[in-house]
Amino acid sequence: MTEQERNTIKTNIEEIQARIDHAAALAGRDPKEILLLAATKMNSAERVQAAIRSGIRYCGENKVQELLDKYEQDAYAGADLQFIGTLQTNKVKYLIGKVSLIQSVGSVHLGKAIAKEAAKKDLCQDILIEVNIGREEAKSGLLPEELTSAVEELSALPSLRIRGLMAIPPIADQETGNTPYFQKMRQLYDGLAILDLPNVKMDYLSMGMTDDFEEAIACGSNMIRVGTAIFGKRNYSTP
Ligand SMILES: *Cc1c(COP(=O)(O)O)cnc(C)c1O
């Protein structure tokens, strides 16, 4: 990795932080309450370390094997590691004890599997519930109307702690962008918070990526997950 690539990552992070500050100011919010998580998929351990040295405090990985490979290389040292991708129940065991937060819990079945593995290791695993806010056939996550009963069921498991909600809205094509989805997420988040369930603490509303994080901040997001704007376009042909 060249010095220039390192500088690019640093400049990118500074620019994103300035945009977060601006979006927060417009919304009358404190920018410090908005966490910037680097979505590190397809980026080498060295590039992840460059981002951490430039101020990134949260990393999110999408694939279990990729996370384990980079974990071995100490890629995430100095940052908090989270999981943000599709997770199969048989791979849960590899994550427990390594990640502080599993953001992508889109079913009661997966939540239960996480609770079971965490209990085995005598741990309590923090999770976010993923909502399929665009009701997309191909996407995982609970539908809004399934949310309350799922959270109630999972809140009964002592080795799990629900810390909030996560969503990946559809690719924006209409003029309104993703604002209606983000607003709906905010309502769901507030609605769960007032239920005041045991083991449920609504701390994180994780939404907003490279193309829409300012909109998400306007709607109350306090964790944005950004890949492309930090690392540049991912090269899917030569990983
Ligand atoms: C890749 C990814 C992101 C970041 O996407 P960009 O558009 O590159 O910023 C955010 N969240 C999840 C779950 C991702 O997989």
mmCIF file of C-alpha atoms and ligand atoms in Angstrom:
data_model
loop_
_atom_site.group_PDB
_atom_site.id
_atom_site.type_symbol
_atom_site.label_atom_id
_atom_site.label_comp_id
_atom_site.label_asym_id
_atom_site.label_seq_id
_atom_site.Cartn_x
_atom_site.Cartn_y
_atom_site.Cartn_z
ATOM 1 C CA MET A 1 0.000 0.000 0.000
ATOM 2 C CA THR A 2 1.435 3.361 -1.002
ATOM 3 C CA GLU A 3 1.736 6.522 1.046
ATOM 4 C CA GLN A 4 -0.658 8.138 -1.392
ATOM 5 C CA GLU A 5 -3.322 5.487 -0.783
ATOM 6 C CA ARG A 6 -2.938 6.032 2.945
ATOM 7 C CA ASN A 7 -3.367 9.779 2.474
ATOM 8 C CA THR A 8 -6.453 9.272 0.347
ATOM 9 C CA ILE A 9 -8.112 7.220 3.082
ATOM 10 C CA LYS A 10 -7.218 9.862 5.658
ATOM 11 C CA THR A 11 -8.577 12.703 3.520
ATOM 12 C CA ASN A 12 -11.740 10.714 2.780
ATOM 13 C CA ILE A 13 -12.391 10.189 6.485
ATOM 14 C CA GLU A 14 -11.851 13.877 7.209
ATOM 15 C CA GLU A 15 -14.298 14.796 4.465
ATOM 16 C CA ILE A 16 -16.928 12.379 5.739
ATOM 17 C CA GLN A 17 -16.520 13.720 9.270
ATOM 18 C CA ALA A 18 -17.049 17.255 7.968
ATOM 19 C CA ARG A 19 -20.192 16.085 6.164
ATOM 20 C CA ILE A 20 -21.440 14.390 9.353
ATOM 21 C CA ASP A 21 -20.843 17.611 11.290
ATOM 22 C CA HIS A 22 -22.740 19.601 8.676
ATOM 23 C CA ALA A 23 -25.675 17.167 8.501
ATOM 24 C CA ALA A 24 -25.882 17.104 12.292
ATOM 25 C CA ALA A 25 -25.857 20.907 12.484
ATOM 26 C CA LEU A 26 -28.699 21.105 9.962
ATOM 27 C CA ALA A 27 -30.707 18.662 12.058
ATOM 28 C CA GLY A 28 -29.882 20.483 15.290
ATOM 29 C CA ARG A 29 -28.015 17.453 16.588
ATOM 30 C CA ASP A 30 -24.710 16.962 18.344
ATOM 31 C CA PRO A 31 -22.326 15.431 15.775
ATOM 32 C CA LYS A 32 -20.602 13.471 18.543
ATOM 33 C CA GLU A 33 -23.658 11.275 18.954
ATOM 34 C CA ILE A 34 -23.292 9.996 15.375
ATOM 35 C CA LEU A 35 -20.881 7.087 15.082
ATOM 36 C CA LEU A 36 -19.008 6.420 11.867
ATOM 37 C CA LEU A 37 -18.530 2.718 11.247
ATOM 38 C CA ALA A 38 -16.190 1.699 8.430
ATOM 39 C CA ALA A 39 -17.682 -1.069 6.289
ATOM 40 C CA THR A 40 -14.424 -2.859 5.554
ATOM 41 C CA LYS A 41 -15.492 -5.627 3.182
ATOM 42 C CA MET A 42 -13.037 -6.400 0.385
ATOM 43 C CA ASN A 43 -10.416 -4.145 1.908
ATOM 44 C CA SER A 44 -7.136 -5.631 3.104
ATOM 45 C CA ALA A 45 -5.975 -5.669 6.707
ATOM 46 C CA GLU A 46 -3.454 -3.001 5.802
ATOM 47 C CA ARG A 47 -6.124 -0.697 4.421
ATOM 48 C CA VAL A 48 -8.321 -1.294 7.457
ATOM 49 C CA GLN A 49 -5.379 -0.380 9.695
ATOM 50 C CA ALA A 50 -4.801 2.778 7.668
ATOM 51 C CA ALA A 51 -8.409 3.786 8.335
ATOM 52 C CA ILE A 52 -8.072 3.075 12.051
ATOM 53 C CA ARG A 53 -4.881 5.130 12.229
ATOM 54 C CA SER A 54 -6.830 7.950 10.601
ATOM 55 C CA GLY A 55 -9.477 7.962 13.299
ATOM 56 C CA ILE A 56 -11.927 5.150 12.560
ATOM 57 C CA ARG A 57 -13.171 3.655 15.847
ATOM 58 C CA TYR A 58 -15.743 1.143 14.556
ATOM 59 C CA CYS A 59 -15.327 -1.488 11.867
ATOM 60 C CA GLY A 60 -18.070 -3.634 10.385
ATOM 61 C CA GLU A 61 -17.400 -6.796 8.445
ATOM 62 C CA ASN A 62 -19.844 -8.669 6.211
ATOM 63 C CA LYS A 63 -18.524 -12.166 5.857
ATOM 64 C CA VAL A 64 -17.451 -14.488 8.638
ATOM 65 C CA GLN A 65 -14.475 -15.975 6.802
ATOM 66 C CA GLU A 66 -13.182 -12.584 5.738
ATOM 67 C CA LEU A 67 -13.518 -11.336 9.303
ATOM 68 C CA LEU A 68 -11.602 -14.321 10.675
ATOM 69 C CA ASP A 69 -8.810 -13.900 8.118
ATOM 70 C CA LYS A 70 -8.351 -10.239 8.872
ATOM 71 C CA TYR A 71 -8.784 -10.780 12.611
ATOM 72 C CA GLU A 72 -5.788 -13.136 12.448
ATOM 73 C CA GLN A 73 -3.824 -10.324 10.830
ATOM 74 C CA ASP A 74 -4.780 -7.895 13.615
ATOM 75 C CA ALA A 75 -6.599 -5.716 11.103
ATOM 76 C CA TYR A 76 -9.045 -4.330 13.654
ATOM 77 C CA ALA A 77 -6.596 -3.520 16.444
ATOM 78 C CA GLY A 78 -7.506 -0.141 17.912
ATOM 79 C CA ALA A 79 -11.140 -0.323 16.836
ATOM 80 C CA ASP A 80 -14.366 -1.937 17.881
ATOM 81 C CA LEU A 81 -15.345 -4.846 15.622
ATOM 82 C CA GLN A 82 -18.928 -5.492 14.587
ATOM 83 C CA PHE A 83 -20.693 -7.816 12.185
ATOM 84 C CA ILE A 84 -23.049 -6.312 9.609
ATOM 85 C CA GLY A 85 -23.614 -9.034 7.001
ATOM 86 C CA THR A 86 -25.836 -12.015 6.346
ATOM 87 C CA LEU A 87 -25.187 -14.616 9.003
ATOM 88 C CA GLN A 88 -25.901 -18.321 8.919
ATOM 89 C CA THR A 89 -26.673 -19.918 12.261
ATOM 90 C CA ASN A 90 -23.865 -22.489 11.881
ATOM 91 C CA LYS A 91 -21.290 -19.668 11.694
ATOM 92 C CA VAL A 92 -22.468 -17.761 14.747
ATOM 93 C CA LYS A 93 -19.973 -19.576 16.974
ATOM 94 C CA TYR A 94 -17.029 -18.003 15.160
ATOM 95 C CA LEU A 95 -18.194 -14.500 16.012
ATOM 96 C CA ILE A 96 -19.065 -14.764 19.685
ATOM 97 C CA GLY A 97 -16.285 -13.265 21.755
ATOM 98 C CA LYS A 98 -14.831 -11.411 18.770
ATOM 99 C CA VAL A 99 -17.475 -8.868 17.844
ATOM 100 C CA SER A 100 -19.028 -6.319 20.173
ATOM 101 C CA LEU A 101 -22.230 -6.053 18.182
ATOM 102 C CA ILE A 102 -24.023 -8.180 15.590
ATOM 103 C CA GLN A 103 -26.069 -5.682 13.619
ATOM 104 C CA SER A 104 -27.775 -8.014 11.197
ATOM 105 C CA VAL A 105 -30.177 -10.117 13.245
ATOM 106 C CA GLY A 106 -33.107 -10.442 10.896
ATOM 107 C CA SER A 107 -34.980 -13.363 12.436
ATOM 108 C CA VAL A 108 -35.946 -14.825 15.799
ATOM 109 C CA HIS A 109 -34.260 -18.044 14.691
ATOM 110 C CA LEU A 110 -30.888 -16.297 14.273
ATOM 111 C CA GLY A 111 -31.322 -14.387 17.519
ATOM 112 C CA LYS A 112 -31.911 -17.639 19.368
ATOM 113 C CA ALA A 113 -28.832 -19.230 17.806
ATOM 114 C CA ILE A 114 -26.730 -16.256 18.930
ATOM 115 C CA ALA A 115 -28.182 -16.447 22.435
ATOM 116 C CA LYS A 116 -27.322 -20.141 22.627
ATOM 117 C CA GLU A 117 -23.697 -19.669 21.562
ATOM 118 C CA ALA A 118 -23.240 -16.658 23.826
ATOM 119 C CA ALA A 119 -24.618 -18.614 26.788
ATOM 120 C CA LYS A 120 -22.150 -21.436 26.074
ATOM 121 C CA LYS A 121 -19.320 -18.949 26.394
ATOM 122 C CA ASP A 122 -20.894 -17.263 29.396
ATOM 123 C CA LEU A 123 -21.264 -14.023 27.483
ATOM 124 C CA CYS A 124 -24.023 -11.594 26.758
ATOM 125 C CA GLN A 125 -24.064 -10.630 23.078
ATOM 126 C CA ASP A 126 -25.242 -7.207 21.982
ATOM 127 C CA ILE A 127 -27.309 -7.260 18.791
ATOM 128 C CA LEU A 128 -29.305 -4.971 16.545
ATOM 129 C CA ILE A 129 -32.466 -6.160 14.877
ATOM 130 C CA GLU A 130 -32.389 -5.796 11.109
ATOM 131 C CA VAL A 131 -35.584 -4.497 9.561
ATOM 132 C CA ASN A 132 -36.510 -5.132 5.949
ATOM 133 C CA ILE A 133 -37.878 -1.636 5.691
ATOM 134 C CA GLY A 134 -38.319 -1.697 1.911
ATOM 135 C CA ARG A 135 -40.179 -5.027 2.085
ATOM 136 C CA GLU A 136 -37.796 -6.413 -0.495
ATOM 137 C CA GLU A 137 -38.135 -10.039 -1.431
ATOM 138 C CA ALA A 138 -34.383 -10.610 -1.736
ATOM 139 C CA LYS A 139 -33.408 -8.910 1.518
ATOM 140 C CA SER A 140 -33.234 -10.300 4.992
ATOM 141 C CA GLY A 141 -34.685 -8.636 8.038
ATOM 142 C CA LEU A 142 -37.978 -8.560 9.859
ATOM 143 C CA LEU A 143 -40.960 -6.801 8.382
ATOM 144 C CA PRO A 144 -42.125 -3.812 10.433
ATOM 145 C CA GLU A 145 -45.267 -5.621 11.589
ATOM 146 C CA GLU A 146 -43.201 -8.576 12.837
ATOM 147 C CA LEU A 147 -40.855 -6.433 14.873
ATOM 148 C CA THR A 148 -42.581 -6.031 18.228
ATOM 149 C CA SER A 149 -43.380 -9.684 18.781
ATOM 150 C CA ALA A 150 -39.871 -10.728 17.664
ATOM 151 C CA VAL A 151 -38.222 -8.265 20.040
ATOM 152 C CA GLU A 152 -40.501 -9.406 22.857
ATOM 153 C CA GLU A 153 -39.541 -13.003 22.232
ATOM 154 C CA LEU A 154 -35.814 -12.287 22.046
ATOM 155 C CA SER A 155 -35.889 -10.033 25.085
ATOM 156 C CA ALA A 156 -36.640 -13.098 27.181
ATOM 157 C CA LEU A 157 -33.168 -14.506 26.451
ATOM 158 C CA PRO A 158 -30.680 -13.405 29.126
ATOM 159 C CA SER A 159 -27.556 -13.915 26.971
ATOM 160 C CA LEU A 160 -28.786 -11.394 24.401
ATOM 161 C CA ARG A 161 -29.110 -7.679 24.691
ATOM 162 C CA ILE A 162 -30.977 -5.773 22.027
ATOM 163 C CA ARG A 163 -29.324 -2.407 21.475
ATOM 164 C CA GLY A 164 -31.319 -1.011 18.580
ATOM 165 C CA LEU A 165 -32.253 -1.381 14.932
ATOM 166 C CA MET A 166 -30.455 -1.576 11.612
ATOM 167 C CA ALA A 167 -31.717 -1.230 8.049
ATOM 168 C CA ILE A 168 -30.466 -1.269 4.491
ATOM 169 C CA PRO A 169 -33.162 0.486 2.447
ATOM 170 C CA PRO A 170 -33.669 -0.164 -1.268
ATOM 171 C CA ILE A 171 -31.413 1.599 -3.772
ATOM 172 C CA ALA A 172 -32.976 5.043 -3.932
ATOM 173 C CA ASP A 173 -34.557 5.785 -7.270
ATOM 174 C CA GLN A 174 -37.365 8.163 -6.462
ATOM 175 C CA GLU A 175 -37.058 11.872 -5.812
ATOM 176 C CA THR A 176 -37.611 11.461 -2.096
ATOM 177 C CA GLY A 177 -34.510 9.279 -1.852
ATOM 178 C CA ASN A 178 -34.605 7.052 1.184
ATOM 179 C CA THR A 179 -36.070 9.591 3.558
ATOM 180 C CA PRO A 180 -39.481 7.863 3.879
ATOM 181 C CA TYR A 181 -37.747 4.598 4.844
ATOM 182 C CA PHE A 182 -35.486 6.330 7.322
ATOM 183 C CA GLN A 183 -38.446 8.141 8.879
ATOM 184 C CA LYS A 184 -40.314 4.867 9.229
ATOM 185 C CA MET A 185 -37.266 3.323 10.921
ATOM 186 C CA ARG A 186 -37.151 6.191 13.370
ATOM 187 C CA GLN A 187 -40.804 5.596 14.274
ATOM 188 C CA LEU A 188 -40.192 1.881 14.815
ATOM 189 C CA TYR A 189 -37.149 2.671 16.951
ATOM 190 C CA ASP A 190 -39.029 5.150 19.136
ATOM 191 C CA GLY A 191 -41.993 2.779 19.380
ATOM 192 C CA LEU A 192 -39.793 -0.006 20.750
ATOM 193 C CA ALA A 193 -37.978 2.313 23.146
ATOM 194 C CA ILE A 194 -41.190 3.263 24.941
ATOM 195 C CA LEU A 195 -42.109 -0.404 25.510
ATOM 196 C CA ASP A 196 -39.221 -0.483 27.986
ATOM 197 C CA LEU A 197 -38.642 -4.243 27.662
ATOM 198 C CA PRO A 198 -36.056 -6.132 29.717
ATOM 199 C CA ASN A 199 -32.708 -6.654 27.931
ATOM 200 C CA VAL A 200 -33.718 -4.037 25.385
ATOM 201 C CA LYS A 201 -31.894 -0.736 25.320
ATOM 202 C CA MET A 202 -32.531 1.373 22.269
ATOM 203 C CA ASP A 203 -29.103 2.971 21.846
ATOM 204 C CA TYR A 204 -28.359 2.550 18.164
ATOM 205 C CA LEU A 205 -30.300 3.361 15.053
ATOM 206 C CA SER A 206 -27.904 2.105 12.375
ATOM 207 C CA MET A 207 -28.785 3.439 8.951
ATOM 208 C CA GLY A 208 -27.145 5.412 6.171
ATOM 209 C CA MET A 209 -24.321 4.441 3.811
ATOM 210 C CA THR A 210 -22.121 6.275 1.297
ATOM 211 C CA ASP A 211 -24.988 7.484 -0.879
ATOM 212 C CA ASP A 212 -27.493 8.451 1.768
ATOM 213 C CA PHE A 213 -25.895 9.025 5.159
ATOM 214 C CA GLU A 214 -26.819 12.705 5.340
ATOM 215 C CA GLU A 215 -30.484 11.841 4.779
ATOM 216 C CA ALA A 216 -30.216 9.160 7.451
ATOM 217 C CA ILE A 217 -28.705 11.640 9.920
ATOM 218 C CA ALA A 218 -31.549 14.060 9.212
ATOM 219 C CA CYS A 219 -33.938 11.265 10.228
ATOM 220 C CA GLY A 220 -32.184 10.370 13.470
ATOM 221 C CA SER A 221 -29.535 7.802 12.563
ATOM 222 C CA ASN A 222 -26.762 7.617 15.146
ATOM 223 C CA MET A 223 -24.623 5.047 13.379
ATOM 224 C CA ILE A 224 -23.726 5.295 9.723
ATOM 225 C CA ARG A 225 -21.965 2.457 7.930
ATOM 226 C CA VAL A 226 -19.675 3.748 5.219
ATOM 227 C CA GLY A 227 -17.470 1.784 2.835
ATOM 228 C CA THR A 228 -17.023 3.378 -0.570
ATOM 229 C CA ALA A 229 -16.603 6.949 0.657
ATOM 230 C CA ILE A 230 -13.742 5.825 2.919
ATOM 231 C CA PHE A 231 -11.944 3.242 0.809
ATOM 232 C CA GLY A 232 -13.029 4.055 -2.721
ATOM 233 C CA LYS A 233 -14.934 1.756 -5.053
ATOM 234 C CA ARG A 234 -14.611 -1.908 -4.188
ATOM 235 C CA ASN A 235 -12.926 -3.974 -6.842
ATOM 236 C CA TYR A 236 -15.011 -7.121 -7.088
ATOM 237 C CA SER A 237 -12.917 -8.709 -9.825
ATOM 238 C CA THR A 238 -9.600 -8.805 -7.970
ATOM 239 C CA PRO A 239 -10.247 -9.254 -4.263
HETATM 240 C C1 LIG B 1 -21.039 -2.518 2.222
HETATM 241 C C2 LIG B 1 -22.003 -2.149 3.283
HETATM 242 C C3 LIG B 1 -22.143 -0.825 3.705
HETATM 243 C C4 LIG B 1 -21.385 0.322 3.094
HETATM 244 O O1 LIG B 1 -21.763 0.543 1.775
HETATM 245 P P1 LIG B 1 -21.162 1.764 0.919
HETATM 246 O O2 LIG B 1 -22.220 2.099 -0.032
HETATM 247 O O3 LIG B 1 -19.924 1.248 0.281
HETATM 248 O O4 LIG B 1 -20.874 2.871 1.872
HETATM 249 C C5 LIG B 1 -23.027 -0.579 4.744
HETATM 250 N N1 LIG B 1 -23.753 -1.550 5.330
HETATM 251 C C6 LIG B 1 -23.648 -2.827 4.947
HETATM 252 C C7 LIG B 1 -24.472 -3.849 5.618
HETATM 253 C C8 LIG B 1 -22.784 -3.163 3.904
HETATM 254 O O5 LIG B 1 -22.715 -4.434 3.512
#
